[in-house]
């Protein structure tokens, strides 16, 4: 059965999409890893700590775009491994529960899935917990990727998220997961909503964010 599946759907690199011998990352992909001393960054006015595993360059950008715009949801299983590693190494002991940045119902309908939810589910399996839906996107705003100025990105997501059931977050320590952290506007807006609803604390993690010294390398 596995041989038949491999013939029909041969394994591909989760980042560049090249054919591989097994699911995962191909040997040709030189992933732009963020130096260990730069993995953690503060986001938002409240300075939430966010662990970002990879620069948003080269094959990482290719892989994320395929996930978000080409229906390649299977890539989340591989991507989540990098999120887990970054969170485990830099945020260990800082959270007890896992949640995620939700997309709007309209965007989820068009895309067919919520990529951050899939990433959070795959990551939560490692810690043997459940990825919880604590947030809801209550305003369909312009896509963050279409905005370049940090102030526009922050304004774009203001009041876009809410916590429908505050009693489910009260006093709890959350790891908030998203695919990309650019300016941190989306993560901070979601973290603010969780804290305003009574969460004990929020730390964040993302697969990618920022650019290396040589994005083309």
PDB file of C-alpha atoms in Angstrom:
ATOM      1  CA  UNK A   1       0.000   0.000   0.000  1.00  0.00           C
ATOM      2  CA  UNK A   2       2.798   2.445   0.910  1.00  0.00           C
ATOM      3  CA  UNK A   3       4.605   1.621  -2.336  1.00  0.00           C
ATOM      4  CA  UNK A   4       1.435   2.369  -4.311  1.00  0.00           C
ATOM      5  CA  UNK A   5       0.944   5.660  -2.472  1.00  0.00           C
ATOM      6  CA  UNK A   6       4.554   6.631  -3.144  1.00  0.00           C
ATOM      7  CA  UNK A   7       4.040   5.946  -6.846  1.00  0.00           C
ATOM      8  CA  UNK A   8       0.858   8.020  -6.962  1.00  0.00           C
ATOM      9  CA  UNK A   9       2.020  10.715  -4.529  1.00  0.00           C
ATOM     10  CA  UNK A  10       5.832  10.616  -4.325  1.00  0.00           C
ATOM     11  CA  UNK A  11       7.399  12.313  -1.276  1.00  0.00           C
ATOM     12  CA  UNK A  12       8.418  15.920  -1.753  1.00  0.00           C
ATOM     13  CA  UNK A  13      10.535  18.348   0.182  1.00  0.00           C
ATOM     14  CA  UNK A  14       8.291  20.367   2.495  1.00  0.00           C
ATOM     15  CA  UNK A  15      10.179  23.532   1.606  1.00  0.00           C
ATOM     16  CA  UNK A  16      11.214  23.605  -2.049  1.00  0.00           C
ATOM     17  CA  UNK A  17       8.823  20.896  -3.272  1.00  0.00           C
ATOM     18  CA  UNK A  18      11.496  18.747  -4.954  1.00  0.00           C
ATOM     19  CA  UNK A  19      11.013  14.968  -5.135  1.00  0.00           C
ATOM     20  CA  UNK A  20      12.704  13.147  -2.237  1.00  0.00           C
ATOM     21  CA  UNK A  21      13.302   9.602  -1.027  1.00  0.00           C
ATOM     22  CA  UNK A  22      11.254  10.215   2.110  1.00  0.00           C
ATOM     23  CA  UNK A  23       8.995  12.951   3.516  1.00  0.00           C
ATOM     24  CA  UNK A  24      10.839  15.842   5.119  1.00  0.00           C
ATOM     25  CA  UNK A  25      13.527  18.181   3.790  1.00  0.00           C
ATOM     26  CA  UNK A  26      15.653  17.470   0.739  1.00  0.00           C
ATOM     27  CA  UNK A  27      19.475  17.579   1.038  1.00  0.00           C
ATOM     28  CA  UNK A  28      19.664  20.500  -1.389  1.00  0.00           C
ATOM     29  CA  UNK A  29      17.661  22.837   0.850  1.00  0.00           C
ATOM     30  CA  UNK A  30      20.005  24.968   2.909  1.00  0.00           C
ATOM     31  CA  UNK A  31      17.485  26.326   5.382  1.00  0.00           C
ATOM     32  CA  UNK A  32      18.256  29.854   6.630  1.00  0.00           C
ATOM     33  CA  UNK A  33      18.355  29.175  10.355  1.00  0.00           C
ATOM     34  CA  UNK A  34      18.271  32.078  12.750  1.00  0.00           C
ATOM     35  CA  UNK A  35      21.315  32.190  15.089  1.00  0.00           C
ATOM     36  CA  UNK A  36      20.448  30.840  18.569  1.00  0.00           C
ATOM     37  CA  UNK A  37      21.018  34.215  20.232  1.00  0.00           C
ATOM     38  CA  UNK A  38      18.497  35.854  17.865  1.00  0.00           C
ATOM     39  CA  UNK A  39      15.695  33.279  17.940  1.00  0.00           C
ATOM     40  CA  UNK A  40      13.820  35.132  20.691  1.00  0.00           C
ATOM     41  CA  UNK A  41      12.380  38.544  19.869  1.00  0.00           C
ATOM     42  CA  UNK A  42       9.835  40.788  21.629  1.00  0.00           C
ATOM     43  CA  UNK A  43       6.584  41.516  19.794  1.00  0.00           C
ATOM     44  CA  UNK A  44       4.011  44.181  20.489  1.00  0.00           C
ATOM     45  CA  UNK A  45       3.956  47.011  22.990  1.00  0.00           C
ATOM     46  CA  UNK A  46       3.760  44.514  25.851  1.00  0.00           C
ATOM     47  CA  UNK A  47       6.911  42.754  24.644  1.00  0.00           C
ATOM     48  CA  UNK A  48       5.666  39.170  24.335  1.00  0.00           C
ATOM     49  CA  UNK A  49       8.544  36.765  23.747  1.00  0.00           C
ATOM     50  CA  UNK A  50       8.409  35.042  20.372  1.00  0.00           C
ATOM     51  CA  UNK A  51      10.645  32.175  19.246  1.00  0.00           C
ATOM     52  CA  UNK A  52      11.192  32.230  15.461  1.00  0.00           C
ATOM     53  CA  UNK A  53      12.982  29.231  13.960  1.00  0.00           C
ATOM     54  CA  UNK A  54      13.947  30.301  10.427  1.00  0.00           C
ATOM     55  CA  UNK A  55      14.423  33.393   8.324  1.00  0.00           C
ATOM     56  CA  UNK A  56      11.658  33.978   5.795  1.00  0.00           C
ATOM     57  CA  UNK A  57      14.024  33.531   2.853  1.00  0.00           C
ATOM     58  CA  UNK A  58      14.609  31.126  -0.033  1.00  0.00           C
ATOM     59  CA  UNK A  59      13.016  27.697   0.358  1.00  0.00           C
ATOM     60  CA  UNK A  60      11.263  28.729   3.587  1.00  0.00           C
ATOM     61  CA  UNK A  61       9.341  31.433   1.766  1.00  0.00           C
ATOM     62  CA  UNK A  62       8.598  28.986  -1.044  1.00  0.00           C
ATOM     63  CA  UNK A  63       7.268  26.404   1.402  1.00  0.00           C
ATOM     64  CA  UNK A  64       5.111  28.816   3.377  1.00  0.00           C
ATOM     65  CA  UNK A  65       3.570  30.266   0.239  1.00  0.00           C
ATOM     66  CA  UNK A  66       2.782  26.759  -1.005  1.00  0.00           C
ATOM     67  CA  UNK A  67       1.114  26.019   2.328  1.00  0.00           C
ATOM     68  CA  UNK A  68      -0.987  29.172   2.308  1.00  0.00           C
ATOM     69  CA  UNK A  69      -1.826  29.613  -1.355  1.00  0.00           C
ATOM     70  CA  UNK A  70      -1.392  26.252  -3.112  1.00  0.00           C
ATOM     71  CA  UNK A  71      -3.266  23.884  -0.808  1.00  0.00           C
ATOM     72  CA  UNK A  72      -0.130  22.051   0.390  1.00  0.00           C
ATOM     73  CA  UNK A  73      -1.402  21.454   3.924  1.00  0.00           C
ATOM     74  CA  UNK A  74       0.756  18.318   4.372  1.00  0.00           C
ATOM     75  CA  UNK A  75       3.771  20.586   4.843  1.00  0.00           C
ATOM     76  CA  UNK A  76       2.613  21.565   8.334  1.00  0.00           C
ATOM     77  CA  UNK A  77       3.772  18.239   9.764  1.00  0.00           C
ATOM     78  CA  UNK A  78       7.364  19.075   8.815  1.00  0.00           C
ATOM     79  CA  UNK A  79       7.160  22.794   9.601  1.00  0.00           C
ATOM     80  CA  UNK A  80       5.845  22.090  13.086  1.00  0.00           C
ATOM     81  CA  UNK A  81       9.061  20.247  13.970  1.00  0.00           C
ATOM     82  CA  UNK A  82      11.000  23.496  13.666  1.00  0.00           C
ATOM     83  CA  UNK A  83       8.466  25.381  15.764  1.00  0.00           C
ATOM     84  CA  UNK A  84       8.643  22.703  18.451  1.00  0.00           C
ATOM     85  CA  UNK A  85      12.439  22.815  18.532  1.00  0.00           C
ATOM     86  CA  UNK A  86      12.549  26.616  18.830  1.00  0.00           C
ATOM     87  CA  UNK A  87       9.885  26.677  21.547  1.00  0.00           C
ATOM     88  CA  UNK A  88      11.455  23.809  23.491  1.00  0.00           C
ATOM     89  CA  UNK A  89      14.917  25.368  23.444  1.00  0.00           C
ATOM     90  CA  UNK A  90      13.926  28.956  24.193  1.00  0.00           C
ATOM     91  CA  UNK A  91      10.517  28.896  25.924  1.00  0.00           C
ATOM     92  CA  UNK A  92      10.694  25.710  27.975  1.00  0.00           C
ATOM     93  CA  UNK A  93       8.629  25.982  31.138  1.00  0.00           C
ATOM     94  CA  UNK A  94       6.894  29.171  30.005  1.00  0.00           C
ATOM     95  CA  UNK A  95       3.607  27.610  28.852  1.00  0.00           C
ATOM     96  CA  UNK A  96       1.153  24.852  29.707  1.00  0.00           C
ATOM     97  CA  UNK A  97      -1.292  25.100  26.788  1.00  0.00           C
ATOM     98  CA  UNK A  98      -1.094  25.585  23.015  1.00  0.00           C
ATOM     99  CA  UNK A  99      -3.283  27.827  20.875  1.00  0.00           C
ATOM    100  CA  UNK A 100      -2.979  29.565  17.508  1.00  0.00           C
ATOM    101  CA  UNK A 101      -3.724  32.653  15.411  1.00  0.00           C
ATOM    102  CA  UNK A 102      -6.984  31.944  13.548  1.00  0.00           C
ATOM    103  CA  UNK A 103      -7.761  33.021  10.016  1.00  0.00           C
ATOM    104  CA  UNK A 104     -11.127  34.580   9.209  1.00  0.00           C
ATOM    105  CA  UNK A 105     -14.025  32.253   8.304  1.00  0.00           C
ATOM    106  CA  UNK A 106     -13.952  33.667   4.761  1.00  0.00           C
ATOM    107  CA  UNK A 107     -10.258  32.961   4.301  1.00  0.00           C
ATOM    108  CA  UNK A 108     -10.598  29.488   5.806  1.00  0.00           C
ATOM    109  CA  UNK A 109     -13.428  28.706   3.395  1.00  0.00           C
ATOM    110  CA  UNK A 110     -11.364  29.790   0.393  1.00  0.00           C
ATOM    111  CA  UNK A 111      -8.177  28.062   1.584  1.00  0.00           C
ATOM    112  CA  UNK A 112      -9.905  24.945   2.891  1.00  0.00           C
ATOM    113  CA  UNK A 113      -8.044  24.951   6.200  1.00  0.00           C
ATOM    114  CA  UNK A 114      -6.431  27.178   8.812  1.00  0.00           C
ATOM    115  CA  UNK A 115      -2.662  26.736   8.442  1.00  0.00           C
ATOM    116  CA  UNK A 116      -1.820  27.975  11.958  1.00  0.00           C
ATOM    117  CA  UNK A 117      -4.343  25.543  13.415  1.00  0.00           C
ATOM    118  CA  UNK A 118      -2.678  22.657  11.561  1.00  0.00           C
ATOM    119  CA  UNK A 119       0.771  23.794  12.736  1.00  0.00           C
ATOM    120  CA  UNK A 120      -0.450  24.050  16.320  1.00  0.00           C
ATOM    121  CA  UNK A 121      -2.071  20.604  16.194  1.00  0.00           C
ATOM    122  CA  UNK A 122       1.109  19.009  14.870  1.00  0.00           C
ATOM    123  CA  UNK A 123       3.244  20.799  17.472  1.00  0.00           C
ATOM    124  CA  UNK A 124       0.880  19.988  20.345  1.00  0.00           C
ATOM    125  CA  UNK A 125       1.145  16.263  19.588  1.00  0.00           C
ATOM    126  CA  UNK A 126       4.798  16.379  20.621  1.00  0.00           C
ATOM    127  CA  UNK A 127       3.848  17.713  24.055  1.00  0.00           C
ATOM    128  CA  UNK A 128       0.870  15.340  24.245  1.00  0.00           C
ATOM    129  CA  UNK A 129      -1.613  18.166  24.645  1.00  0.00           C
ATOM    130  CA  UNK A 130      -4.418  19.479  22.470  1.00  0.00           C
ATOM    131  CA  UNK A 131      -4.165  22.637  20.391  1.00  0.00           C
ATOM    132  CA  UNK A 132      -7.038  24.755  21.689  1.00  0.00           C
ATOM    133  CA  UNK A 133      -9.159  27.196  19.731  1.00  0.00           C
ATOM    134  CA  UNK A 134      -9.260  30.148  22.113  1.00  0.00           C
ATOM    135  CA  UNK A 135      -9.440  33.022  19.621  1.00  0.00           C
ATOM    136  CA  UNK A 136     -11.853  34.008  16.903  1.00  0.00           C
ATOM    137  CA  UNK A 137     -11.223  36.436  14.092  1.00  0.00           C
ATOM    138  CA  UNK A 138     -14.169  38.794  14.173  1.00  0.00           C
ATOM    139  CA  UNK A 139     -13.136  41.151  11.384  1.00  0.00           C
ATOM    140  CA  UNK A 140     -12.029  40.151   7.882  1.00  0.00           C
ATOM    141  CA  UNK A 141      -9.149  42.559   7.356  1.00  0.00           C
ATOM    142  CA  UNK A 142      -6.736  43.095   4.489  1.00  0.00           C
ATOM    143  CA  UNK A 143      -4.061  40.402   4.201  1.00  0.00           C
ATOM    144  CA  UNK A 144      -1.005  41.364   6.259  1.00  0.00           C
ATOM    145  CA  UNK A 145       1.287  40.253   3.434  1.00  0.00           C
ATOM    146  CA  UNK A 146      -0.121  43.051   1.271  1.00  0.00           C
ATOM    147  CA  UNK A 147       1.080  45.730   3.705  1.00  0.00           C
ATOM    148  CA  UNK A 148       4.690  46.811   4.089  1.00  0.00           C
ATOM    149  CA  UNK A 149       4.741  49.503   6.773  1.00  0.00           C
ATOM    150  CA  UNK A 150       4.792  48.183  10.377  1.00  0.00           C
ATOM    151  CA  UNK A 151       2.290  50.828  11.515  1.00  0.00           C
ATOM    152  CA  UNK A 152      -0.149  49.772   8.781  1.00  0.00           C
ATOM    153  CA  UNK A 153       0.181  46.138   9.803  1.00  0.00           C
ATOM    154  CA  UNK A 154      -0.494  46.974  13.463  1.00  0.00           C
ATOM    155  CA  UNK A 155      -3.533  49.080  12.594  1.00  0.00           C
ATOM    156  CA  UNK A 156      -4.824  46.405  10.218  1.00  0.00           C
ATOM    157  CA  UNK A 157      -5.196  43.792  12.983  1.00  0.00           C
ATOM    158  CA  UNK A 158      -6.407  46.036  15.800  1.00  0.00           C
ATOM    159  CA  UNK A 159      -9.651  44.692  17.291  1.00  0.00           C
ATOM    160  CA  UNK A 160      -9.633  41.874  14.711  1.00  0.00           C
ATOM    161  CA  UNK A 161      -9.487  39.095  17.338  1.00  0.00           C
ATOM    162  CA  UNK A 162     -11.634  38.183  20.324  1.00  0.00           C
ATOM    163  CA  UNK A 163     -11.827  35.452  22.965  1.00  0.00           C
ATOM    164  CA  UNK A 164     -15.407  34.076  22.905  1.00  0.00           C
ATOM    165  CA  UNK A 165     -15.003  32.020  26.101  1.00  0.00           C
ATOM    166  CA  UNK A 166     -12.815  33.970  28.577  1.00  0.00           C
ATOM    167  CA  UNK A 167     -13.391  31.387  31.283  1.00  0.00           C
ATOM    168  CA  UNK A 168     -11.405  28.891  29.198  1.00  0.00           C
ATOM    169  CA  UNK A 169      -8.270  31.034  29.201  1.00  0.00           C
ATOM    170  CA  UNK A 170      -8.409  32.593  32.663  1.00  0.00           C
ATOM    171  CA  UNK A 171      -5.140  32.186  34.566  1.00  0.00           C
ATOM    172  CA  UNK A 172      -3.568  29.870  32.000  1.00  0.00           C
ATOM    173  CA  UNK A 173      -0.159  30.136  30.308  1.00  0.00           C
ATOM    174  CA  UNK A 174      -0.348  29.860  26.522  1.00  0.00           C
ATOM    175  CA  UNK A 175       2.014  29.232  23.638  1.00  0.00           C
ATOM    176  CA  UNK A 176       0.523  31.107  20.680  1.00  0.00           C
ATOM    177  CA  UNK A 177       1.533  29.701  17.267  1.00  0.00           C
ATOM    178  CA  UNK A 178       1.535  31.275  13.808  1.00  0.00           C
ATOM    179  CA  UNK A 179       3.301  30.509  10.538  1.00  0.00           C
ATOM    180  CA  UNK A 180       5.162  33.791  10.004  1.00  0.00           C
ATOM    181  CA  UNK A 181       6.149  36.622  12.331  1.00  0.00           C
ATOM    182  CA  UNK A 182       7.035  39.709  10.286  1.00  0.00           C
ATOM    183  CA  UNK A 183       6.421  42.770  12.460  1.00  0.00           C
ATOM    184  CA  UNK A 184       4.654  40.783  15.176  1.00  0.00           C
ATOM    185  CA  UNK A 185       1.450  42.784  14.753  1.00  0.00           C
ATOM    186  CA  UNK A 186      -0.834  39.773  14.370  1.00  0.00           C
ATOM    187  CA  UNK A 187       0.734  37.796  17.199  1.00  0.00           C
ATOM    188  CA  UNK A 188       0.654  40.771  19.555  1.00  0.00           C
ATOM    189  CA  UNK A 189      -2.996  41.525  18.712  1.00  0.00           C
ATOM    190  CA  UNK A 190      -3.921  37.923  19.536  1.00  0.00           C
ATOM    191  CA  UNK A 191      -1.769  37.859  22.663  1.00  0.00           C
ATOM    192  CA  UNK A 192      -3.359  41.124  23.832  1.00  0.00           C
ATOM    193  CA  UNK A 193      -6.817  39.587  23.362  1.00  0.00           C
ATOM    194  CA  UNK A 194      -5.819  36.553  25.425  1.00  0.00           C
ATOM    195  CA  UNK A 195      -4.319  38.656  28.214  1.00  0.00           C
ATOM    196  CA  UNK A 196      -7.303  41.022  28.268  1.00  0.00           C
ATOM    197  CA  UNK A 197      -9.526  37.945  28.620  1.00  0.00           C
ATOM    198  CA  UNK A 198      -7.607  36.903  31.742  1.00  0.00           C
ATOM    199  CA  UNK A 199      -4.812  34.612  30.533  1.00  0.00           C
ATOM    200  CA  UNK A 200      -1.947  34.288  32.980  1.00  0.00           C
ATOM    201  CA  UNK A 201       0.745  34.782  30.337  1.00  0.00           C
ATOM    202  CA  UNK A 202       1.405  34.385  26.611  1.00  0.00           C
ATOM    203  CA  UNK A 203       4.542  33.463  24.710  1.00  0.00           C
ATOM    204  CA  UNK A 204       4.666  32.990  20.948  1.00  0.00           C
ATOM    205  CA  UNK A 205       6.349  30.823  18.319  1.00  0.00           C
ATOM    206  CA  UNK A 206       6.484  30.956  14.525  1.00  0.00           C
ATOM    207  CA  UNK A 207       8.155  28.976  11.796  1.00  0.00           C
ATOM    208  CA  UNK A 208       9.704  31.991  10.083  1.00  0.00           C
ATOM    209  CA  UNK A 209      10.257  35.713  10.248  1.00  0.00           C
ATOM    210  CA  UNK A 210      12.633  38.431   9.158  1.00  0.00           C
ATOM    211  CA  UNK A 211      15.417  38.091   6.624  1.00  0.00           C
ATOM    212  CA  UNK A 212      19.042  37.010   6.844  1.00  0.00           C
ATOM    213  CA  UNK A 213      22.050  39.062   5.797  1.00  0.00           C
ATOM    214  CA  UNK A 214      21.990  37.429   2.368  1.00  0.00           C
ATOM    215  CA  UNK A 215      18.367  36.516   1.456  1.00  0.00           C
ATOM    216  CA  UNK A 216      19.440  35.161  -1.901  1.00  0.00           C
ATOM    217  CA  UNK A 217      21.892  32.651  -0.498  1.00  0.00           C
TER     218      UNK A 217
END
